[in-house]
């Protein structure tokens, strides 16, 4: 199967600081990566879709200046939460897919706590 | 109407029974359908994918797809306590490249 590695698995940061989360596809080239946020007892909410070498497409209501996404290579995408606030505390999960396949595989997720 | 709908449950079945999870979707152009399992505090794990009408079996899991009824289901045979998790139905629409729409998930509890 396809392996997607996400780092860090958890992070605690102070309000007002920025946090970067990395998502790597370890054994395949990911033409598209997706970033989700999940609050407790809720389903996954897609934040943005990123294609290698192009700007990310953000879902309605997601602030692109707050959640910076970079997909610089076929194996790495990053999500930076800028000027984090307590309401940004959530479980952030990336997923990646190959160009010719429909399945998407998830990273382990990052639990962000902003204090 | 939600794009992908699941009964949130919880669905409780005894060990060894068949668990039946259901999902309906609104986009008739949808092409690909997936079932993910998510344990509490963990990220989703792909367990089944199905693309054409009918049944697809993989071990104790059977996915069923009926595009005319816009319905996809997952059967888990010989349910085990370790199957207790939230099961997410995901649908890839006909127009959105690669983007999956998730249902809210069904909580399954298998009791000994």
PDB file of C-alpha atoms in Angstrom:
ATOM      1  CA  UNK A   1       0.000   0.000   0.000  1.00  0.00           C
ATOM      2  CA  UNK A   2       0.887   3.648  -0.243  1.00  0.00           C
ATOM      3  CA  UNK A   3       2.502   5.270   2.765  1.00  0.00           C
ATOM      4  CA  UNK A   4       1.918   8.868   3.759  1.00  0.00           C
ATOM      5  CA  UNK A   5       3.919  10.293   6.637  1.00  0.00           C
ATOM      6  CA  UNK A   6       2.822  13.394   8.512  1.00  0.00           C
ATOM      7  CA  UNK A   7       4.957  15.297  10.984  1.00  0.00           C
ATOM      8  CA  UNK A   8       4.689  16.270  13.769  1.00  0.00           C
ATOM      9  CA  UNK A   9       2.038  14.004  15.239  1.00  0.00           C
ATOM     10  CA  UNK A  10       1.239  16.560  17.896  1.00  0.00           C
ATOM     11  CA  UNK A  11       2.277  20.102  18.671  1.00  0.00           C
ATOM     12  CA  UNK A  12       1.504  22.657  21.350  1.00  0.00           C
ATOM     13  CA  UNK A  13       2.156  26.281  20.535  1.00  0.00           C
ATOM     14  CA  UNK A  14       1.517  29.680  22.014  1.00  0.00           C
ATOM     15  CA  UNK A  15      -1.200  31.915  20.661  1.00  0.00           C
ATOM     16  CA  UNK A  16       0.128  34.175  17.914  1.00  0.00           C
ATOM     17  CA  UNK A  17       2.877  31.871  16.729  1.00  0.00           C
ATOM     18  CA  UNK A  18       3.007  29.867  13.492  1.00  0.00           C
ATOM     19  CA  UNK A  19       3.156  26.115  13.106  1.00  0.00           C
ATOM     20  CA  UNK A  20       4.286  24.122  10.076  1.00  0.00           C
ATOM     21  CA  UNK A  21       3.003  20.617   9.377  1.00  0.00           C
ATOM     22  CA  UNK A  22       4.676  18.375   6.803  1.00  0.00           C
ATOM     23  CA  UNK A  23       3.061  15.676   4.695  1.00  0.00           C
ATOM     24  CA  UNK A  24       5.229  13.281   2.723  1.00  0.00           C
ATOM     25  CA  UNK A  25       4.367  10.441   0.373  1.00  0.00           C
ATOM     26  CA  UNK A  26       7.091   7.872   1.053  1.00  0.00           C
ATOM     27  CA  UNK A  27       6.690   5.331  -1.719  1.00  0.00           C
ATOM     28  CA  UNK A  28       4.815   7.094  -4.494  1.00  0.00           C
ATOM     29  CA  UNK A  29       4.597  10.417  -6.249  1.00  0.00           C
ATOM     30  CA  UNK A  30       1.610  12.390  -5.046  1.00  0.00           C
ATOM     31  CA  UNK A  31       0.318  14.673  -7.755  1.00  0.00           C
ATOM     32  CA  UNK A  32      -2.430  15.878  -5.449  1.00  0.00           C
ATOM     33  CA  UNK A  33      -2.506  16.331  -1.707  1.00  0.00           C
ATOM     34  CA  UNK A  34      -5.439  17.299   0.447  1.00  0.00           C
ATOM     35  CA  UNK A  35      -5.542  18.960   3.841  1.00  0.00           C
ATOM     36  CA  UNK A  36      -8.379  18.296   6.269  1.00  0.00           C
ATOM     37  CA  UNK A  37      -9.344  19.496   9.693  1.00  0.00           C
ATOM     38  CA  UNK A  38     -11.374  17.442  12.113  1.00  0.00           C
ATOM     39  CA  UNK A  39     -12.948  18.664  15.328  1.00  0.00           C
ATOM     40  CA  UNK A  40     -13.930  16.181  18.050  1.00  0.00           C
ATOM     41  CA  UNK A  41     -16.823  13.907  17.116  1.00  0.00           C
ATOM     42  CA  UNK A  42     -17.145  15.550  13.695  1.00  0.00           C
ATOM     43  CA  UNK A  43     -16.288  14.355  10.229  1.00  0.00           C
ATOM     44  CA  UNK A  44     -13.396  15.472   8.097  1.00  0.00           C
ATOM     45  CA  UNK A  45     -13.617  18.959   6.682  1.00  0.00           C
ATOM     46  CA  UNK A  46     -11.616  19.558   3.529  1.00  0.00           C
ATOM     47  CA  UNK A  47      -9.581  22.740   3.811  1.00  0.00           C
ATOM     48  CA  UNK A  48      -7.685  22.793   0.537  1.00  0.00           C
ATOM     49  CA  UNK A  49      -6.429  20.795  -2.395  1.00  0.00           C
ATOM     50  CA  UNK A  50      -2.873  21.231  -3.575  1.00  0.00           C
ATOM     51  CA  UNK A  51      -1.330  20.109  -6.832  1.00  0.00           C
ATOM     52  CA  UNK A  52       2.413  19.948  -7.233  1.00  0.00           C
ATOM     53  CA  UNK A  53       3.850  23.159  -8.586  1.00  0.00           C
ATOM     54  CA  UNK A  54       0.652  25.178  -8.493  1.00  0.00           C
ATOM     55  CA  UNK A  55      -1.326  27.215  -6.014  1.00  0.00           C
ATOM     56  CA  UNK A  56      -3.616  25.437  -3.628  1.00  0.00           C
ATOM     57  CA  UNK A  57      -7.377  25.549  -4.085  1.00  0.00           C
ATOM     58  CA  UNK A  58      -9.073  26.478  -0.831  1.00  0.00           C
ATOM     59  CA  UNK A  59     -12.571  25.497   0.202  1.00  0.00           C
ATOM     60  CA  UNK A  60     -15.101  28.165   0.900  1.00  0.00           C
ATOM     61  CA  UNK A  61     -14.608  29.742   4.284  1.00  0.00           C
ATOM     62  CA  UNK A  62     -10.980  28.713   4.684  1.00  0.00           C
ATOM     63  CA  UNK A  63      -8.624  31.677   4.979  1.00  0.00           C
ATOM     64  CA  UNK A  64      -5.790  31.207   2.518  1.00  0.00           C
ATOM     65  CA  UNK A  65      -3.623  33.802   4.271  1.00  0.00           C
ATOM     66  CA  UNK A  66      -3.965  31.980   7.555  1.00  0.00           C
ATOM     67  CA  UNK A  67      -3.470  28.454   6.285  1.00  0.00           C
ATOM     68  CA  UNK A  68      -0.519  28.555   3.909  1.00  0.00           C
ATOM     69  CA  UNK A  69      -0.074  25.498   1.751  1.00  0.00           C
ATOM     70  CA  UNK A  70       3.003  24.686  -0.287  1.00  0.00           C
ATOM     71  CA  UNK A  71       3.340  21.655  -2.560  1.00  0.00           C
ATOM     72  CA  UNK A  72       6.840  22.126  -3.865  1.00  0.00           C
ATOM     73  CA  UNK A  73       7.564  18.549  -4.896  1.00  0.00           C
ATOM     74  CA  UNK A  74       5.740  15.364  -5.783  1.00  0.00           C
ATOM     75  CA  UNK A  75       6.429  13.948  -2.345  1.00  0.00           C
ATOM     76  CA  UNK A  76       6.036  16.892   0.018  1.00  0.00           C
ATOM     77  CA  UNK A  77       3.303  19.320   0.952  1.00  0.00           C
ATOM     78  CA  UNK A  78       3.315  21.642   3.937  1.00  0.00           C
ATOM     79  CA  UNK A  79       0.568  23.420   5.836  1.00  0.00           C
ATOM     80  CA  UNK A  80       1.522  26.441   7.915  1.00  0.00           C
ATOM     81  CA  UNK A  81      -0.989  27.737  10.414  1.00  0.00           C
ATOM     82  CA  UNK A  82      -0.051  31.383  10.842  1.00  0.00           C
ATOM     83  CA  UNK A  83      -0.798  33.461  13.925  1.00  0.00           C
ATOM     84  CA  UNK A  84      -2.480  30.508  15.561  1.00  0.00           C
ATOM     85  CA  UNK A  85      -5.286  31.042  18.055  1.00  0.00           C
ATOM     86  CA  UNK A  86      -6.978  28.640  20.460  1.00  0.00           C
ATOM     87  CA  UNK A  87      -9.880  28.154  18.027  1.00  0.00           C
ATOM     88  CA  UNK A  88      -7.389  26.710  15.533  1.00  0.00           C
ATOM     89  CA  UNK A  89      -6.788  23.803  17.892  1.00  0.00           C
ATOM     90  CA  UNK A  90      -7.847  20.725  15.972  1.00  0.00           C
ATOM     91  CA  UNK A  91      -6.732  17.493  14.337  1.00  0.00           C
ATOM     92  CA  UNK A  92      -5.140  18.277  10.954  1.00  0.00           C
ATOM     93  CA  UNK A  93      -4.824  15.428   8.478  1.00  0.00           C
ATOM     94  CA  UNK A  94      -3.289  15.277   5.041  1.00  0.00           C
ATOM     95  CA  UNK A  95      -3.987  12.781   2.319  1.00  0.00           C
ATOM     96  CA  UNK A  96      -2.243  12.085  -0.958  1.00  0.00           C
ATOM     97  CA  UNK A  97      -3.136  10.416  -4.227  1.00  0.00           C
ATOM     98  CA  UNK A  98      -1.391   9.343  -7.369  1.00  0.00           C
ATOM     99  CA  UNK A  99      -2.417  10.782 -10.698  1.00  0.00           C
ATOM    100  CA  UNK A 100      -3.775   7.573 -12.189  1.00  0.00           C
ATOM    101  CA  UNK A 101      -5.446   6.203  -9.101  1.00  0.00           C
ATOM    102  CA  UNK A 102      -8.576   7.380  -7.335  1.00  0.00           C
ATOM    103  CA  UNK A 103      -7.668   6.227  -3.831  1.00  0.00           C
ATOM    104  CA  UNK A 104      -6.325   8.727  -1.352  1.00  0.00           C
ATOM    105  CA  UNK A 105      -4.161   7.670   1.574  1.00  0.00           C
ATOM    106  CA  UNK A 106      -3.975   9.535   4.838  1.00  0.00           C
ATOM    107  CA  UNK A 107      -1.094  10.628   6.995  1.00  0.00           C
ATOM    108  CA  UNK A 108      -1.178   9.958  10.720  1.00  0.00           C
ATOM    109  CA  UNK A 109      -2.587  13.374  11.489  1.00  0.00           C
ATOM    110  CA  UNK A 110      -1.296  16.249  13.619  1.00  0.00           C
ATOM    111  CA  UNK A 111      -3.035  17.262  16.802  1.00  0.00           C
ATOM    112  CA  UNK A 112      -2.535  20.999  17.238  1.00  0.00           C
ATOM    113  CA  UNK A 113      -3.187  22.647  20.569  1.00  0.00           C
ATOM    114  CA  UNK A 114      -2.877  26.417  20.785  1.00  0.00           C
ATOM    115  CA  UNK A 115      -2.561  27.791  24.308  1.00  0.00           C
TER     116      UNK A 115
ATOM    117  CA  UNK B   1     -29.525  17.755   1.556  1.00  0.00           C
ATOM    118  CA  UNK B   2     -26.027  16.615   2.435  1.00  0.00           C
ATOM    119  CA  UNK B   3     -23.903  15.340  -0.430  1.00  0.00           C
ATOM    120  CA  UNK B   4     -22.995  12.121   1.365  1.00  0.00           C
ATOM    121  CA  UNK B   5     -25.217  10.830   4.129  1.00  0.00           C
ATOM    122  CA  UNK B   6     -24.626   8.158   6.700  1.00  0.00           C
ATOM    123  CA  UNK B   7     -26.509   7.139   9.800  1.00  0.00           C
ATOM    124  CA  UNK B   8     -24.295   8.380  12.606  1.00  0.00           C
ATOM    125  CA  UNK B   9     -25.297   5.494  14.846  1.00  0.00           C
ATOM    126  CA  UNK B  10     -24.032   4.240  17.119  1.00  0.00           C
ATOM    127  CA  UNK B  11     -24.541   0.822  15.592  1.00  0.00           C
ATOM    128  CA  UNK B  12     -24.033  -1.936  18.111  1.00  0.00           C
ATOM    129  CA  UNK B  13     -23.643  -5.573  17.091  1.00  0.00           C
ATOM    130  CA  UNK B  14     -22.554  -8.662  18.999  1.00  0.00           C
ATOM    131  CA  UNK B  15     -19.250 -10.318  18.257  1.00  0.00           C
ATOM    132  CA  UNK B  16     -19.537 -12.701  15.320  1.00  0.00           C
ATOM    133  CA  UNK B  17     -22.539 -10.943  13.776  1.00  0.00           C
ATOM    134  CA  UNK B  18     -22.742  -9.095  10.472  1.00  0.00           C
ATOM    135  CA  UNK B  19     -22.488  -5.317  10.688  1.00  0.00           C
ATOM    136  CA  UNK B  20     -24.220  -3.417   7.884  1.00  0.00           C
ATOM    137  CA  UNK B  21     -23.249   0.181   7.196  1.00  0.00           C
ATOM    138  CA  UNK B  22     -25.089   2.320   4.686  1.00  0.00           C
ATOM    139  CA  UNK B  23     -24.368   5.455   2.712  1.00  0.00           C
ATOM    140  CA  UNK B  24     -26.288   7.501   0.157  1.00  0.00           C
ATOM    141  CA  UNK B  25     -24.948  10.219  -2.109  1.00  0.00           C
ATOM    142  CA  UNK B  26     -26.505  12.991  -4.140  1.00  0.00           C
ATOM    143  CA  UNK B  27     -24.159  13.442  -7.130  1.00  0.00           C
ATOM    144  CA  UNK B  28     -25.309  11.055  -9.869  1.00  0.00           C
ATOM    145  CA  UNK B  29     -22.054  11.590 -11.716  1.00  0.00           C
ATOM    146  CA  UNK B  30     -19.973  10.131  -8.893  1.00  0.00           C
ATOM    147  CA  UNK B  31     -17.460   7.579 -10.104  1.00  0.00           C
ATOM    148  CA  UNK B  32     -15.551   6.243  -7.132  1.00  0.00           C
ATOM    149  CA  UNK B  33     -16.605   5.150  -3.691  1.00  0.00           C
ATOM    150  CA  UNK B  34     -14.558   4.379  -0.633  1.00  0.00           C
ATOM    151  CA  UNK B  35     -14.932   3.148   2.899  1.00  0.00           C
ATOM    152  CA  UNK B  36     -12.478   4.326   5.507  1.00  0.00           C
ATOM    153  CA  UNK B  37     -12.139   3.162   9.097  1.00  0.00           C
ATOM    154  CA  UNK B  38     -11.128   5.656  11.750  1.00  0.00           C
ATOM    155  CA  UNK B  39     -10.200   4.672  15.266  1.00  0.00           C
ATOM    156  CA  UNK B  40     -10.599   7.287  17.964  1.00  0.00           C
ATOM    157  CA  UNK B  41      -7.750   9.783  17.839  1.00  0.00           C
ATOM    158  CA  UNK B  42      -6.302   8.315  14.657  1.00  0.00           C
ATOM    159  CA  UNK B  43      -6.481   9.231  10.992  1.00  0.00           C
ATOM    160  CA  UNK B  44      -8.710   7.353   8.514  1.00  0.00           C
ATOM    161  CA  UNK B  45      -7.511   4.112   6.972  1.00  0.00           C
ATOM    162  CA  UNK B  46      -8.742   2.958   3.563  1.00  0.00           C
ATOM    163  CA  UNK B  47     -10.411  -0.438   3.787  1.00  0.00           C
ATOM    164  CA  UNK B  48     -12.454  -0.747   0.598  1.00  0.00           C
ATOM    165  CA  UNK B  49     -12.884   0.928  -2.762  1.00  0.00           C
ATOM    166  CA  UNK B  50     -15.585   0.181  -5.315  1.00  0.00           C
ATOM    167  CA  UNK B  51     -16.166   1.635  -8.758  1.00  0.00           C
ATOM    168  CA  UNK B  52     -18.850  -0.440 -10.507  1.00  0.00           C
ATOM    169  CA  UNK B  53     -22.277  -1.724  -9.576  1.00  0.00           C
ATOM    170  CA  UNK B  54     -22.430  -4.921  -7.596  1.00  0.00           C
ATOM    171  CA  UNK B  55     -20.467  -6.460  -4.786  1.00  0.00           C
ATOM    172  CA  UNK B  56     -16.765  -6.418  -4.028  1.00  0.00           C
ATOM    173  CA  UNK B  57     -15.389  -8.703  -1.372  1.00  0.00           C
ATOM    174  CA  UNK B  58     -12.115  -8.469   0.533  1.00  0.00           C
ATOM    175  CA  UNK B  59     -11.751 -10.825   3.451  1.00  0.00           C
ATOM    176  CA  UNK B  60     -14.510 -10.134   5.951  1.00  0.00           C
ATOM    177  CA  UNK B  61     -15.524  -6.941   4.155  1.00  0.00           C
ATOM    178  CA  UNK B  62     -18.004  -6.640   1.298  1.00  0.00           C
ATOM    179  CA  UNK B  63     -18.794  -3.355  -0.389  1.00  0.00           C
ATOM    180  CA  UNK B  64     -22.003  -3.044  -2.385  1.00  0.00           C
ATOM    181  CA  UNK B  65     -22.740  -0.314  -4.919  1.00  0.00           C
ATOM    182  CA  UNK B  66     -26.008   0.577  -6.601  1.00  0.00           C
ATOM    183  CA  UNK B  67     -25.553   3.673  -8.745  1.00  0.00           C
ATOM    184  CA  UNK B  68     -29.201   3.776  -9.817  1.00  0.00           C
ATOM    185  CA  UNK B  69     -30.249   4.098  -6.184  1.00  0.00           C
ATOM    186  CA  UNK B  70     -27.179   6.203  -5.309  1.00  0.00           C
ATOM    187  CA  UNK B  71     -26.422   3.833  -2.506  1.00  0.00           C
ATOM    188  CA  UNK B  72     -23.262   2.177  -1.245  1.00  0.00           C
ATOM    189  CA  UNK B  73     -22.938  -0.145   1.717  1.00  0.00           C
ATOM    190  CA  UNK B  74     -20.312  -2.009   3.681  1.00  0.00           C
ATOM    191  CA  UNK B  75     -20.884  -5.393   5.279  1.00  0.00           C
ATOM    192  CA  UNK B  76     -18.531  -6.693   7.926  1.00  0.00           C
ATOM    193  CA  UNK B  77     -18.866 -10.411   8.524  1.00  0.00           C
ATOM    194  CA  UNK B  78     -17.845 -12.129  11.759  1.00  0.00           C
ATOM    195  CA  UNK B  79     -17.538  -8.764  13.492  1.00  0.00           C
ATOM    196  CA  UNK B  80     -14.786  -8.479  16.074  1.00  0.00           C
ATOM    197  CA  UNK B  81     -14.364  -6.019  18.955  1.00  0.00           C
ATOM    198  CA  UNK B  82     -11.355  -4.661  17.063  1.00  0.00           C
ATOM    199  CA  UNK B  83     -13.761  -3.549  14.310  1.00  0.00           C
ATOM    200  CA  UNK B  84     -15.219  -0.992  16.721  1.00  0.00           C
ATOM    201  CA  UNK B  85     -14.500   2.350  15.076  1.00  0.00           C
ATOM    202  CA  UNK B  86     -16.074   5.093  13.024  1.00  0.00           C
ATOM    203  CA  UNK B  87     -16.635   4.134   9.397  1.00  0.00           C
ATOM    204  CA  UNK B  88     -16.515   6.925   6.861  1.00  0.00           C
ATOM    205  CA  UNK B  89     -18.090   6.722   3.439  1.00  0.00           C
ATOM    206  CA  UNK B  90     -16.305   8.827   0.826  1.00  0.00           C
ATOM    207  CA  UNK B  91     -17.392   9.647  -2.693  1.00  0.00           C
ATOM    208  CA  UNK B  92     -15.407  11.098  -5.553  1.00  0.00           C
ATOM    209  CA  UNK B  93     -17.680  13.278  -7.628  1.00  0.00           C
ATOM    210  CA  UNK B  94     -17.937  13.267 -11.367  1.00  0.00           C
ATOM    211  CA  UNK B  95     -16.577  16.768 -11.805  1.00  0.00           C
ATOM    212  CA  UNK B  96     -14.146  17.461  -8.973  1.00  0.00           C
ATOM    213  CA  UNK B  97     -10.688  16.146  -9.745  1.00  0.00           C
ATOM    214  CA  UNK B  98      -9.620  13.818  -6.973  1.00  0.00           C
ATOM    215  CA  UNK B  99     -11.665  15.519  -4.283  1.00  0.00           C
ATOM    216  CA  UNK B 100     -13.466  13.217  -1.899  1.00  0.00           C
ATOM    217  CA  UNK B 101     -16.638  14.149  -0.070  1.00  0.00           C
ATOM    218  CA  UNK B 102     -17.037  12.389   3.263  1.00  0.00           C
ATOM    219  CA  UNK B 103     -20.132  11.407   5.140  1.00  0.00           C
ATOM    220  CA  UNK B 104     -20.327  12.184   8.833  1.00  0.00           C
ATOM    221  CA  UNK B 105     -19.387   8.620   9.713  1.00  0.00           C
ATOM    222  CA  UNK B 106     -21.120   5.737  11.480  1.00  0.00           C
ATOM    223  CA  UNK B 107     -19.896   4.701  14.889  1.00  0.00           C
ATOM    224  CA  UNK B 108     -19.758   0.908  15.128  1.00  0.00           C
ATOM    225  CA  UNK B 109     -19.449  -0.908  18.435  1.00  0.00           C
ATOM    226  CA  UNK B 110     -18.908  -4.657  18.489  1.00  0.00           C
ATOM    227  CA  UNK B 111     -19.544  -6.046  21.949  1.00  0.00           C
ATOM    228  CA  UNK B 112     -18.198  -9.396  23.157  1.00  0.00           C
TER     229      UNK B 112
END
